[in-house]
PDB file of C-alpha atoms in Angstrom:
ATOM      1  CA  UNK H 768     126.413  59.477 150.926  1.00 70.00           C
ATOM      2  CA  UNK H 769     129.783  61.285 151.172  1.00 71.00           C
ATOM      3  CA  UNK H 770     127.661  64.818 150.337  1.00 74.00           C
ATOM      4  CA  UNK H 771     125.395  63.864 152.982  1.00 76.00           C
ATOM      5  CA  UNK H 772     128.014  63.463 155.731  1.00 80.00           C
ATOM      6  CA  UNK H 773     129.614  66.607 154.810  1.00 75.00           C
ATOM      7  CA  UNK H 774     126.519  68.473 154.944  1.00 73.00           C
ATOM      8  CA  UNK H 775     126.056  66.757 158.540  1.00 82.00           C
ATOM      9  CA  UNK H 776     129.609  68.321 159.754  1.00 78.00           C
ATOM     10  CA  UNK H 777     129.135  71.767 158.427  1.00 75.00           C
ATOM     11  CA  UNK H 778     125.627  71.523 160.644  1.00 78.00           C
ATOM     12  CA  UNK H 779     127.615  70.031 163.516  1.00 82.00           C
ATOM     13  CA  UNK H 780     130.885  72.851 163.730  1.00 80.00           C
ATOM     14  CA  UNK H 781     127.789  75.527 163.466  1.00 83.00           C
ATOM     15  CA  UNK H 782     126.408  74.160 166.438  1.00 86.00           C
ATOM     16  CA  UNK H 783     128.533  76.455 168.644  1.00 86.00           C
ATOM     17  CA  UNK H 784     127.384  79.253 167.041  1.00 85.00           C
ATOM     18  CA  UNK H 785     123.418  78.317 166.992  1.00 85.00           C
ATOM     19  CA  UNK H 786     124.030  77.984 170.733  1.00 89.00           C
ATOM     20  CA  UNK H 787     125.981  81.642 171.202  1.00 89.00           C
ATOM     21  CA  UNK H 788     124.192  84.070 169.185  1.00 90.00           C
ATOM     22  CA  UNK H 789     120.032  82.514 169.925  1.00 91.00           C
ATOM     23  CA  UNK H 790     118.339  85.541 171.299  1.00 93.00           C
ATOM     24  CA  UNK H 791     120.816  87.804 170.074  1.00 95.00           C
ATOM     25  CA  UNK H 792     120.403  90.869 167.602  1.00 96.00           C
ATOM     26  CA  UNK H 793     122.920  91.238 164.331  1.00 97.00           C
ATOM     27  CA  UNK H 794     122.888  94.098 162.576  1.00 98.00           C
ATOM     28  CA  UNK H 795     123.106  94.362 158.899  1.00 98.00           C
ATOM     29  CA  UNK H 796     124.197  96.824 156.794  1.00 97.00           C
ATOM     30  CA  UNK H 797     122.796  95.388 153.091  1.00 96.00           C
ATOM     31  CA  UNK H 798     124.354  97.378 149.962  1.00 89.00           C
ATOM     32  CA  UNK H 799     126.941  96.760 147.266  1.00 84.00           C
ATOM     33  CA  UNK H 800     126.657  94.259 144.396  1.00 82.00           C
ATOM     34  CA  UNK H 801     124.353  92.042 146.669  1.00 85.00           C
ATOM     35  CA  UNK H 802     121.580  94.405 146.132  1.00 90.00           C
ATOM     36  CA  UNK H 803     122.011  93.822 142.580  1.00 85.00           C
ATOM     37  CA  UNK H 804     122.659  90.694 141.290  1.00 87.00           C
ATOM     38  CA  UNK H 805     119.680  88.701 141.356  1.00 91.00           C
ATOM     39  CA  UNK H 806     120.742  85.203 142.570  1.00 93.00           C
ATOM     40  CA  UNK H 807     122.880  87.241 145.816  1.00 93.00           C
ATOM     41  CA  UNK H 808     119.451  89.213 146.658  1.00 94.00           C
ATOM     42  CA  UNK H 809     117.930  85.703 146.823  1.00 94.00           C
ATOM     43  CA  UNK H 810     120.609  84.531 148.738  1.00 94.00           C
ATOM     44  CA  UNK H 811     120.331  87.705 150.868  1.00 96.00           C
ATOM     45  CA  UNK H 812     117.120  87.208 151.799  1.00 96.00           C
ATOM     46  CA  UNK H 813     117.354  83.350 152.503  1.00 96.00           C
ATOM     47  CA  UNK H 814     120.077  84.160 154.688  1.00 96.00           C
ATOM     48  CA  UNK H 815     118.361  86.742 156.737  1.00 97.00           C
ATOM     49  CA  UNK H 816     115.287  84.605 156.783  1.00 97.00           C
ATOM     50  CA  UNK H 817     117.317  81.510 158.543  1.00 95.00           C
ATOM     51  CA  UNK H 818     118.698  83.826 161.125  1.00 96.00           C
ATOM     52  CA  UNK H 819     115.621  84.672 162.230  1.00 96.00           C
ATOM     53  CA  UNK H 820     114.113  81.068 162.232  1.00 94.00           C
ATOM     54  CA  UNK H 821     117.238  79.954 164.116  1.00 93.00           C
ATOM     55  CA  UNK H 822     116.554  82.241 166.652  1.00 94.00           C
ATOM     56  CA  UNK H 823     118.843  85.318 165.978  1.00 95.00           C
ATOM     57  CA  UNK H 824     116.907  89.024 165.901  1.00 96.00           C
ATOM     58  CA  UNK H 825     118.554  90.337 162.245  1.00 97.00           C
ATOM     59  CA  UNK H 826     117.860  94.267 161.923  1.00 98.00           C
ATOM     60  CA  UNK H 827     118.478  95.376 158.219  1.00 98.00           C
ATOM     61  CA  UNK H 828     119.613  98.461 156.879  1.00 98.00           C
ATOM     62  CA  UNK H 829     120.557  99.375 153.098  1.00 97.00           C
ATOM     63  CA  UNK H 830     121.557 101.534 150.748  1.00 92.00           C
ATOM     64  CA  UNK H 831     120.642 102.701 147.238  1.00 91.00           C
ATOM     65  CA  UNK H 832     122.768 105.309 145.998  1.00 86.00           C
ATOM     66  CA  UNK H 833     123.093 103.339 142.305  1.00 87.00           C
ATOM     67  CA  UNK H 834     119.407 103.716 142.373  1.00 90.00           C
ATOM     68  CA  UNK H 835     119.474 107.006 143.292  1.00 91.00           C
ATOM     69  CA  UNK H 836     121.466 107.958 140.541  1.00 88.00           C
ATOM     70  CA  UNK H 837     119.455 106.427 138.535  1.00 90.00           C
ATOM     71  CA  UNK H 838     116.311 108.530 138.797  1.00 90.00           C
ATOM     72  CA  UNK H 839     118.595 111.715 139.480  1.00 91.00           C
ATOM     73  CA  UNK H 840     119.568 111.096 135.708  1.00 89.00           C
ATOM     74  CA  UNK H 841     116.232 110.220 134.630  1.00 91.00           C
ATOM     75  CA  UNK H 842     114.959 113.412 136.149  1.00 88.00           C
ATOM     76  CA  UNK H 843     118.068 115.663 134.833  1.00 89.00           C
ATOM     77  CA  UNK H 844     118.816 116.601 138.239  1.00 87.00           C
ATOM     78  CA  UNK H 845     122.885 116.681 138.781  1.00 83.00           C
ATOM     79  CA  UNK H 846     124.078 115.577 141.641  1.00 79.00           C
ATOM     80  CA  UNK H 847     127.953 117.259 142.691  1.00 78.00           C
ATOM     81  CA  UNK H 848     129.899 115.132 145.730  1.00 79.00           C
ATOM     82  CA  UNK H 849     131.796 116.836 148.641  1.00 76.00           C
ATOM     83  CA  UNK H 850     134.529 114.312 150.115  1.00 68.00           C
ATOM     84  CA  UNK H 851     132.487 111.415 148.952  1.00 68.00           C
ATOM     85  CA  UNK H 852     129.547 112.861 150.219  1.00 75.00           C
ATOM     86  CA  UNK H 853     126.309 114.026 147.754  1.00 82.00           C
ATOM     87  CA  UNK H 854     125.011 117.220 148.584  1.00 84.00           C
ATOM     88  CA  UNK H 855     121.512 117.051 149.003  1.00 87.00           C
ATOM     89  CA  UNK H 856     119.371 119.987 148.099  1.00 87.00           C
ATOM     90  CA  UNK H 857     115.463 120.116 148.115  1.00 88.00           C
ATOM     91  CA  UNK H 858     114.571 118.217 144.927  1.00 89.00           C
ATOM     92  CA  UNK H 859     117.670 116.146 145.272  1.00 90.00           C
ATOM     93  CA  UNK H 860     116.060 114.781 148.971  1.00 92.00           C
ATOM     94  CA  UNK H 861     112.676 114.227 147.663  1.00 93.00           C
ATOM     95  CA  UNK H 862     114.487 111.970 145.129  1.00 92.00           C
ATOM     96  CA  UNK H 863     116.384 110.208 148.132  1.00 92.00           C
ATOM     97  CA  UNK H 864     113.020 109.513 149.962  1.00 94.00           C
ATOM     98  CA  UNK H 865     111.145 108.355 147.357  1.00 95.00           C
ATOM     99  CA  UNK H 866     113.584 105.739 145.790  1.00 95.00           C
ATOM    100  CA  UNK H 867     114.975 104.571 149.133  1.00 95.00           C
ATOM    101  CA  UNK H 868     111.663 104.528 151.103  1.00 95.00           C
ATOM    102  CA  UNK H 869     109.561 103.825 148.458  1.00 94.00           C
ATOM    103  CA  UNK H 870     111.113 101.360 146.104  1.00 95.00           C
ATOM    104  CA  UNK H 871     114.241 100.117 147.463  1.00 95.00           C
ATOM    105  CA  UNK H 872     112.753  99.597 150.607  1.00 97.00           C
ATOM    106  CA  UNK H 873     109.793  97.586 149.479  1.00 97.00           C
ATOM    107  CA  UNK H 874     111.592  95.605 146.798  1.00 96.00           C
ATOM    108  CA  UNK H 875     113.554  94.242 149.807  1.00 97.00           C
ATOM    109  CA  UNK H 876     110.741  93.673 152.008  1.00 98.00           C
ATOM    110  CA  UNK H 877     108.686  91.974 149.125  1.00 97.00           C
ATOM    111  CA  UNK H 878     111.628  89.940 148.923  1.00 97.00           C
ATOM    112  CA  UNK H 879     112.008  88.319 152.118  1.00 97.00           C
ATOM    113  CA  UNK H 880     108.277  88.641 152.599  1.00 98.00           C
ATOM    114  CA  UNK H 881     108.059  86.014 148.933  1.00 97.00           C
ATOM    115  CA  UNK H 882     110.724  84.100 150.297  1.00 96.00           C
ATOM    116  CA  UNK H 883     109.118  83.062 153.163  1.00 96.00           C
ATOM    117  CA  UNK H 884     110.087  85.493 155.813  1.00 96.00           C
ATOM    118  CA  UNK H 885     107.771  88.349 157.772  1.00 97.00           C
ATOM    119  CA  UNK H 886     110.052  91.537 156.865  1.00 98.00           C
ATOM    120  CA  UNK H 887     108.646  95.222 157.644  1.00 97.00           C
ATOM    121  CA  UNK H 888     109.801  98.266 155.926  1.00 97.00           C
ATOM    122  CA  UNK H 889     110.689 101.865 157.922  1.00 97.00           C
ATOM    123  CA  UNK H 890     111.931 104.738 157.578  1.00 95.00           C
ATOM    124  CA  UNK H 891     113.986 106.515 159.995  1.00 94.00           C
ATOM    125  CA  UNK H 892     110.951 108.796 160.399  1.00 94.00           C
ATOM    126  CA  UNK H 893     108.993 106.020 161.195  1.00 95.00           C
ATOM    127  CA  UNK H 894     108.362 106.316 165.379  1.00 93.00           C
ATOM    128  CA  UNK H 895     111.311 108.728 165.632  1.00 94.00           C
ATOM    129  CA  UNK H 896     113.216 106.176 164.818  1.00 97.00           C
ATOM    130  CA  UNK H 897     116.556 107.719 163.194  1.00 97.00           C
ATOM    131  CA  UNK H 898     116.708 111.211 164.968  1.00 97.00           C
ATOM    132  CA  UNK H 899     119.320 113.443 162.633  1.00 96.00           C
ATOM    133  CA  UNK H 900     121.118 117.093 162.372  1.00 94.00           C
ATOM    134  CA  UNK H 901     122.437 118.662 159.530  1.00 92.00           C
ATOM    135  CA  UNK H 902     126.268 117.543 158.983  1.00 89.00           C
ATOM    136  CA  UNK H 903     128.750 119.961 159.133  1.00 83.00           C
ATOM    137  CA  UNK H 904     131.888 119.219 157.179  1.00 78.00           C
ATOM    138  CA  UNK H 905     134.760 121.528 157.575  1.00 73.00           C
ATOM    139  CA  UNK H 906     136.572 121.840 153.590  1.00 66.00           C
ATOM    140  CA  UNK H 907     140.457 123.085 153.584  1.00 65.00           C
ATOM    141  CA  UNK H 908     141.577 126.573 154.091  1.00 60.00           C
ATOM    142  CA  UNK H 909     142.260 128.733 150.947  1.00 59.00           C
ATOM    143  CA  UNK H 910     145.306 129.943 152.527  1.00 60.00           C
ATOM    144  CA  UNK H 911     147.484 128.671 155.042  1.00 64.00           C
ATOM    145  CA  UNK H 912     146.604 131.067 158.148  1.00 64.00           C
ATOM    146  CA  UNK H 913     142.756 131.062 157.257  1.00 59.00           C
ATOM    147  CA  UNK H 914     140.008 129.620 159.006  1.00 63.00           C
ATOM    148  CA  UNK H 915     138.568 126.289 157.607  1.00 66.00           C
ATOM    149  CA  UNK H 916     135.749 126.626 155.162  1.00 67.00           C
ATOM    150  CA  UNK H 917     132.125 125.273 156.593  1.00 73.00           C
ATOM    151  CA  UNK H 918     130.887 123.116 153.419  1.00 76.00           C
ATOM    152  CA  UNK H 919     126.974 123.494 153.363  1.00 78.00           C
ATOM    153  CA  UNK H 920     125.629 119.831 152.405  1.00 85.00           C
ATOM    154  CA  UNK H 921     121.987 120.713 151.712  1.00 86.00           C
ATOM    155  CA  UNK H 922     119.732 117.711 153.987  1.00 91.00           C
ATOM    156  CA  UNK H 923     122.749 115.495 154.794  1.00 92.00           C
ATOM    157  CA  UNK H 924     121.965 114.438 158.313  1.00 93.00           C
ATOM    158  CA  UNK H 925     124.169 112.719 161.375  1.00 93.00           C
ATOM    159  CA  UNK H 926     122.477 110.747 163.587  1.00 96.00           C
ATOM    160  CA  UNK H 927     122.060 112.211 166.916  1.00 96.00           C
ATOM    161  CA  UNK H 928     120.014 109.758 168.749  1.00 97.00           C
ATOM    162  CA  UNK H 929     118.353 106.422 167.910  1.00 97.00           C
ATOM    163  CA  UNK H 930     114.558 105.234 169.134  1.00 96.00           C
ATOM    164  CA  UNK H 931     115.008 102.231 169.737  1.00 95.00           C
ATOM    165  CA  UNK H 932     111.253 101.157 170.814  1.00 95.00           C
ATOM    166  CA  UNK H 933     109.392 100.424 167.048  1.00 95.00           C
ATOM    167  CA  UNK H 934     112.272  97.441 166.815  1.00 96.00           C
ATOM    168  CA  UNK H 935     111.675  95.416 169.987  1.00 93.00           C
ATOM    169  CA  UNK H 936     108.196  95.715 169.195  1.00 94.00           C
ATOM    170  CA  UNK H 937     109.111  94.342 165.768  1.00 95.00           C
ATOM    171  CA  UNK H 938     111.244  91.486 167.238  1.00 91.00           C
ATOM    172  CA  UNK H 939     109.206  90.495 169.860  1.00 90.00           C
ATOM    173  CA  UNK H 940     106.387  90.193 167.196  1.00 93.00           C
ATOM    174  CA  UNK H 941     108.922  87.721 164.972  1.00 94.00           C
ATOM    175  CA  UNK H 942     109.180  90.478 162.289  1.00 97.00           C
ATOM    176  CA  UNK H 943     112.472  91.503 160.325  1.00 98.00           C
ATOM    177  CA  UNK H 944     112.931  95.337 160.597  1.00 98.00           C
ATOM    178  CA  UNK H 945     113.882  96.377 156.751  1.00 98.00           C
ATOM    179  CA  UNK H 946     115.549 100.146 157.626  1.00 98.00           C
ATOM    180  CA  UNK H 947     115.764 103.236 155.031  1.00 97.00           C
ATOM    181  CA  UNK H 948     118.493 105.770 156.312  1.00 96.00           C
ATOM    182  CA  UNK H 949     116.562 108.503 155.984  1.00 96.00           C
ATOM    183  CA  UNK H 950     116.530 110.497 159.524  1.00 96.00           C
ATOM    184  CA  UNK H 951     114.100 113.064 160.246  1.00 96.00           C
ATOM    185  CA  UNK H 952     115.550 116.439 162.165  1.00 94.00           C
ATOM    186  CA  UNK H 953     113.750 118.359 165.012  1.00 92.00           C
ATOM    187  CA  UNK H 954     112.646 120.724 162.747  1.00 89.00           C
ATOM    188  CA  UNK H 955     110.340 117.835 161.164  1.00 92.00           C
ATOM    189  CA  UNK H 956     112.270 117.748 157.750  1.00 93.00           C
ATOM    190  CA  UNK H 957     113.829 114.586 156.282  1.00 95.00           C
ATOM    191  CA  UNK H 958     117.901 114.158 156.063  1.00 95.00           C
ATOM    192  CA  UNK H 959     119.965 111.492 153.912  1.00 94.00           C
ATOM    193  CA  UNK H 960     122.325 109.828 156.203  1.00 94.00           C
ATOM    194  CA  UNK H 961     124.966 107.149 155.091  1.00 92.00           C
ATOM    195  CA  UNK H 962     123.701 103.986 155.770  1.00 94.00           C
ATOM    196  CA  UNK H 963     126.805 102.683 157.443  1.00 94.00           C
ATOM    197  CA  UNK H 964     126.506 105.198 160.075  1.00 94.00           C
ATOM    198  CA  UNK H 965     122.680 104.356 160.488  1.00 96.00           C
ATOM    199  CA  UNK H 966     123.580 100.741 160.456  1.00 97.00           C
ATOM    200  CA  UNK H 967     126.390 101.649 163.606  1.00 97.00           C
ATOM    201  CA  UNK H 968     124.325 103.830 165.020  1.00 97.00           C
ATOM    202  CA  UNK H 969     121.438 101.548 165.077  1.00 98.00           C
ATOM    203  CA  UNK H 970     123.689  98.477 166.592  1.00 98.00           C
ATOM    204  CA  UNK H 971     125.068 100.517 169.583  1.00 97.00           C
ATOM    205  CA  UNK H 972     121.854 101.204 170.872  1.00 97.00           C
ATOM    206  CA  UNK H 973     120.389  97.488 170.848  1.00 97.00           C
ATOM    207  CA  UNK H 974     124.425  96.892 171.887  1.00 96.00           C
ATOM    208  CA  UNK H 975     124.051  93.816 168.851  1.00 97.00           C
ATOM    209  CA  UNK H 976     126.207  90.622 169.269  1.00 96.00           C
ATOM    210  CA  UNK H 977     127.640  92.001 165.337  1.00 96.00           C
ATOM    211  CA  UNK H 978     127.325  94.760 162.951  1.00 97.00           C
ATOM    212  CA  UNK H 979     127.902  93.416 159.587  1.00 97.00           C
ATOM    213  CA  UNK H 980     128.520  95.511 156.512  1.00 96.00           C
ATOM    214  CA  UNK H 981     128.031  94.081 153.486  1.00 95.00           C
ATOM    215  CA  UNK H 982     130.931  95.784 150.566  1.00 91.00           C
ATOM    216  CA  UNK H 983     131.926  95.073 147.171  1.00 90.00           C
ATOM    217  CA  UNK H 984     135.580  94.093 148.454  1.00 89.00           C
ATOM    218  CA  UNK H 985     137.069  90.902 150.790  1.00 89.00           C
ATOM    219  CA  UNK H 986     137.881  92.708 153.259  1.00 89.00           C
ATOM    220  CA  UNK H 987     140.087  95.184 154.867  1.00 90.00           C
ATOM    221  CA  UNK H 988     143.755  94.723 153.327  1.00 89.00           C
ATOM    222  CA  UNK H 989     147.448  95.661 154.354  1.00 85.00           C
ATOM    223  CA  UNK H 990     149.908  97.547 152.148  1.00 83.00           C
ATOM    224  CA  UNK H 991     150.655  94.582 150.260  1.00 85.00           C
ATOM    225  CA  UNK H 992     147.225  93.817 149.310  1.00 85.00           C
ATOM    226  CA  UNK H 993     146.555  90.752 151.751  1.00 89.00           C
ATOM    227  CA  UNK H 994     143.475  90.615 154.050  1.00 90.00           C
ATOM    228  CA  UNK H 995     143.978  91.222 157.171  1.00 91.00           C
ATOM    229  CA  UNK H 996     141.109  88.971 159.093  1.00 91.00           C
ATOM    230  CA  UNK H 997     140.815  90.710 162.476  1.00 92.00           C
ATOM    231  CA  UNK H 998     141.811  94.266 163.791  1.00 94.00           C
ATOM    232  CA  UNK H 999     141.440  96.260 167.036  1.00 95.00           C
ATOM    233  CA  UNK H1000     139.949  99.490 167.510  1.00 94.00           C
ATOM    234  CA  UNK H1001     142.885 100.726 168.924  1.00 93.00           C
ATOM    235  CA  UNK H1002     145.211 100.470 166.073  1.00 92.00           C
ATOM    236  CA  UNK H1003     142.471 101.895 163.412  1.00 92.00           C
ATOM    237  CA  UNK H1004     143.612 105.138 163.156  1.00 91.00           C
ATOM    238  CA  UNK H1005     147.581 104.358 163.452  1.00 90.00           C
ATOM    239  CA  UNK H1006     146.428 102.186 160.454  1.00 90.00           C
ATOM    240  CA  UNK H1007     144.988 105.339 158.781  1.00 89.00           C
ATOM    241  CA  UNK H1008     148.106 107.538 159.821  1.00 88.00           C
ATOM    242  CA  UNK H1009     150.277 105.035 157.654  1.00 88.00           C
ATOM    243  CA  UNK H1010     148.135 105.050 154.651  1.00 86.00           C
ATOM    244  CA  UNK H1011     147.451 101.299 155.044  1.00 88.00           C
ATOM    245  CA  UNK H1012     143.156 102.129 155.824  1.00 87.00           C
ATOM    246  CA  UNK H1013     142.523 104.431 153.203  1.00 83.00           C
ATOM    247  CA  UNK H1014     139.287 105.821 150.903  1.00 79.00           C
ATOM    248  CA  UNK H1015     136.194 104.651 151.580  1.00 80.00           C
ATOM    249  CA  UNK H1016     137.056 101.980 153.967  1.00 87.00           C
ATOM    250  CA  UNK H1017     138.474 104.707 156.520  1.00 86.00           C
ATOM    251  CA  UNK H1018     134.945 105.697 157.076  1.00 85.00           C
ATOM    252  CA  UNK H1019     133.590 101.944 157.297  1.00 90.00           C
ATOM    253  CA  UNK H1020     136.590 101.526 160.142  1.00 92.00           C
ATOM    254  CA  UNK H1021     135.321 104.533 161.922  1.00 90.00           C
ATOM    255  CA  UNK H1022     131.584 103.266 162.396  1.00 92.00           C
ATOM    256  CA  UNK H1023     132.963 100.230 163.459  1.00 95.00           C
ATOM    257  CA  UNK H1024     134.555 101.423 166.210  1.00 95.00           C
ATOM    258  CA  UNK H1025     132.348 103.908 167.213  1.00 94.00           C
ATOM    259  CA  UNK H1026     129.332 101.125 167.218  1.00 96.00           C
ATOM    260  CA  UNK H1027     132.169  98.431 168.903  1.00 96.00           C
ATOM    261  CA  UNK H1028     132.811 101.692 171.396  1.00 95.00           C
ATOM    262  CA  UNK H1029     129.280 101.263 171.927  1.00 95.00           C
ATOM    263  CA  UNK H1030     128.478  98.244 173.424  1.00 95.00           C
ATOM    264  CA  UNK H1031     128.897  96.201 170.140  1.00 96.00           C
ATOM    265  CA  UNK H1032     130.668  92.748 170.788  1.00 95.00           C
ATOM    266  CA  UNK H1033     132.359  92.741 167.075  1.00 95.00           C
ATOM    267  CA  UNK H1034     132.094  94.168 163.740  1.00 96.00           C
ATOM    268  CA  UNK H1035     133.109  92.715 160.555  1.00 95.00           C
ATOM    269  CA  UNK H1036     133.745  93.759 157.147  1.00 95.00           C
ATOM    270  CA  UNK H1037     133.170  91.284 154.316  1.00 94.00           C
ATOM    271  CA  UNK H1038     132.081  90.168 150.749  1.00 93.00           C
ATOM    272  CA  UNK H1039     128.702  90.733 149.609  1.00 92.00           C
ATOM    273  CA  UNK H1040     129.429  89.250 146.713  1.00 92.00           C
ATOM    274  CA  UNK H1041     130.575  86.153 147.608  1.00 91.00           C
ATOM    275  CA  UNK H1042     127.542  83.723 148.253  1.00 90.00           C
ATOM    276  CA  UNK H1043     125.652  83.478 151.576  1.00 91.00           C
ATOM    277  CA  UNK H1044     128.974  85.654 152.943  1.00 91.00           C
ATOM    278  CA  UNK H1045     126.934  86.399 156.366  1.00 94.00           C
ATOM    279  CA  UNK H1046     126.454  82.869 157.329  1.00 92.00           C
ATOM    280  CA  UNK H1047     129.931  81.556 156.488  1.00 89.00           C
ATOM    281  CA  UNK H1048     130.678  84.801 158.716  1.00 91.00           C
ATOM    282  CA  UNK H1049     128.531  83.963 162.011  1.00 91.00           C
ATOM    283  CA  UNK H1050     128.674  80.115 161.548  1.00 89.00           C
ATOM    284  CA  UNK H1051     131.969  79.529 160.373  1.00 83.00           C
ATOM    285  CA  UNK H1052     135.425  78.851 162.716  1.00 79.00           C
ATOM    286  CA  UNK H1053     136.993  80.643 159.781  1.00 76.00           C
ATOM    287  CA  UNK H1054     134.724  83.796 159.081  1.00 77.00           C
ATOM    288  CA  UNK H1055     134.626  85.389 156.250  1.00 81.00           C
ATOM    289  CA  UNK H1056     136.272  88.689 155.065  1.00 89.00           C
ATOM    290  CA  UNK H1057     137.837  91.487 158.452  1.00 93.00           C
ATOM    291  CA  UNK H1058     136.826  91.312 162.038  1.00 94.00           C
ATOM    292  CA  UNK H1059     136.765  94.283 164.335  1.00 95.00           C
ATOM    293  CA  UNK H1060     137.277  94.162 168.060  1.00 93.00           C
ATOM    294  CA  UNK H1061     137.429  95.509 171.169  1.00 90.00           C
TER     295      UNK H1061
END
C-alpha cells in the first residue's frame, strides 16, 4: 500500500504542472545516448507520447551524426571537421539526407507510432519548413595583421527563417511532429544544419513554454565540476569569458538564449541518459539537470 500512496503524491505535486503547461508546445531536441540505448528510446517515446495525451503539443527534433558516421565509413567517404563542424560536400549531404530523413527519422516515428502514439516524420524541406543559407565561418588569420580566413563548409546551412504552418496543422490534428534538420536553401538544394539550432530555431517561432535538449552530460557545471541548476541569459557569455561554459556546451548556451531571446519562456539542459529525464524535468519541483532564463 505504501508504493501505492507514493505513486498517488508524485501524481498529486505534478498537478501544478498538468495545469500550467495544457495547451502549451515543448520543444525537444532528441540526440545523445537516448537515441541509442534501447530501453531510453522506449522511454523516449513513452514520455513524448504522455505529453501529448496530457494535453501538452511536444515538437521533436533529433540528431544522428553517430549514424552518419556510420554509413560515411561504410561508404569510404571521410568526413574532416572545422570547429566541431563536418564539412559537407555533395556525396557527404546525400549521405546526411538519406540516413537522417530516411532511417533515423522513421525509426523514431515507427517508434512512437508502435508505442501507441500518432508521430509524423519531416524534413525541413517538407512545406518550407526549415528555410537555410550556407554558413559562413570565419577561421584565424595566418598572420597577425591579415584578414580572417572565410572557411568554405560545403552544404552546412543556418536557419534563416522557420514555416511554421505544416506544425499547427500537425497539432491541431493530435499528431507528434518527428523533425530532420535538414533545411532546404532558396536555391532549392538541401543543407545539414545542427539540430540544436533547428530545435531553437523551431521553439522561437511557436514562442514554446520550453526547449529541451536532450545531452550525454547532467547538466551545465561550474569550475569545480558542480551543476549549476539555473542560469540567466545575461551572464552566459561572462560565463564563457571565464572559461567556466566551454566546448560544446558554449554552443548549446547560445541557442538557448537566442530561442529564450525569442519568445521562449525557459530552456533547459539535461540528462538523456538518465530515465524519463523530460518528465522529472516539466513535472518535478526539483527539475532535472540546468535551467535557462530570461
Amino acid at each position: 500500500m505504501q508504493n501505492e500512496i507514493t505513486k498517488a503524491k508524485v501524481l498529486i505535486e505534478s498537478l501544478p504542472y498538468l495545469r500550467e503547461f495544457n495547451g502549451k508546445t515543448v520543444v525537444i531536441k532528441y540526440g545523445g545516448h537516448a537515441m541509442v540505448d534501447e530501453e531510453l528510446k522506449k522511454n523516449f517515446a513513452l514520455d513524448i507520447i504522455l505529453l501529448k495525451y496530457i494535453g501538452i503539443n511536444p515538437v521533436v527534433v533529433h540528431g544522428g551524426g553517430p549514424q552518419i558516421n556510420e554509413f560515411l565509413k561504410k561508404m569510404q567517404i571521410t568526413s574532416s571537421y572545422v570547429q566541431g563542424m563536418r564539412v559537407t560536400d555533395g556525396p557527404t549531404m546525400d549521405v546526411v539526407e538519406m540516413v537522417l530523413v530516411g532511417k533515423v527519422n522513421k525509426e523514431i516515428v515507427g517508434l512512437i507510432n508502435h508505442c501507441g502514439g500518432r508521430a509524423v516524420g519531416l524534413s525541413g524541406r517538407d512545406g518550407d519548413l526549415v528555410q537555410a543559407k550556407k554558413m559562413k565561418i570565419l577561421g584565424k588569420p595566418e598572420t597577425e595583421n591579415a584578414p580572417p580566413e572565410l572557411i568554405d563548409l560545403g552544404r552546412v546551412g543556418e536557419v534563416t527563417h522557420i514555416n511554421p504552418e505544416i506544425l499547427t496543422t500537425l497539432a491541431s490534428k493530435d499528431f507528434i511532429p518527428v523533425i530532420a534538420p535538414v533545411g532546404v536553401g532558396e536555391d532549392g538544394q538541401a543543407y545539414n544544419i545542427n539540430a540544436d539550432l533547428v530545435a531553437g530555431a523551431i521553439a522561437a517561432e511557436l514562442k514554446a513554454s520550453k526547449l529541451i535538449l536532450l545531452t550525454d552530460v547532467e547538466g551545465v557545471k561550474d569550475s569545480q565540476g558542480q551543476l549549476i541548476s539555473s542560469i540567466a541569459v545575461s551572464s552566459i557569455e561572462q560565463l564563457i569569458s571565464d572559461s567556466v561554459i566551454k566546448g560544446g556546451m558554449i554552443p548549446k548556451l547560445r541557442c538557448c538564449a537566442s530561442a529564450i531571446n525569442g519568445g521562449v519562456n525557459k530552456a533547459h539542459i539535461i540528462d538523456g541518459r538518465q530515465e524519463h529525464a523530460i518528465l522529472l524535468e516539466i513535472f518535478t519541483h526539483k527539475g532535472s539537470g540546468t535551467e535557462i532564463t530570461a
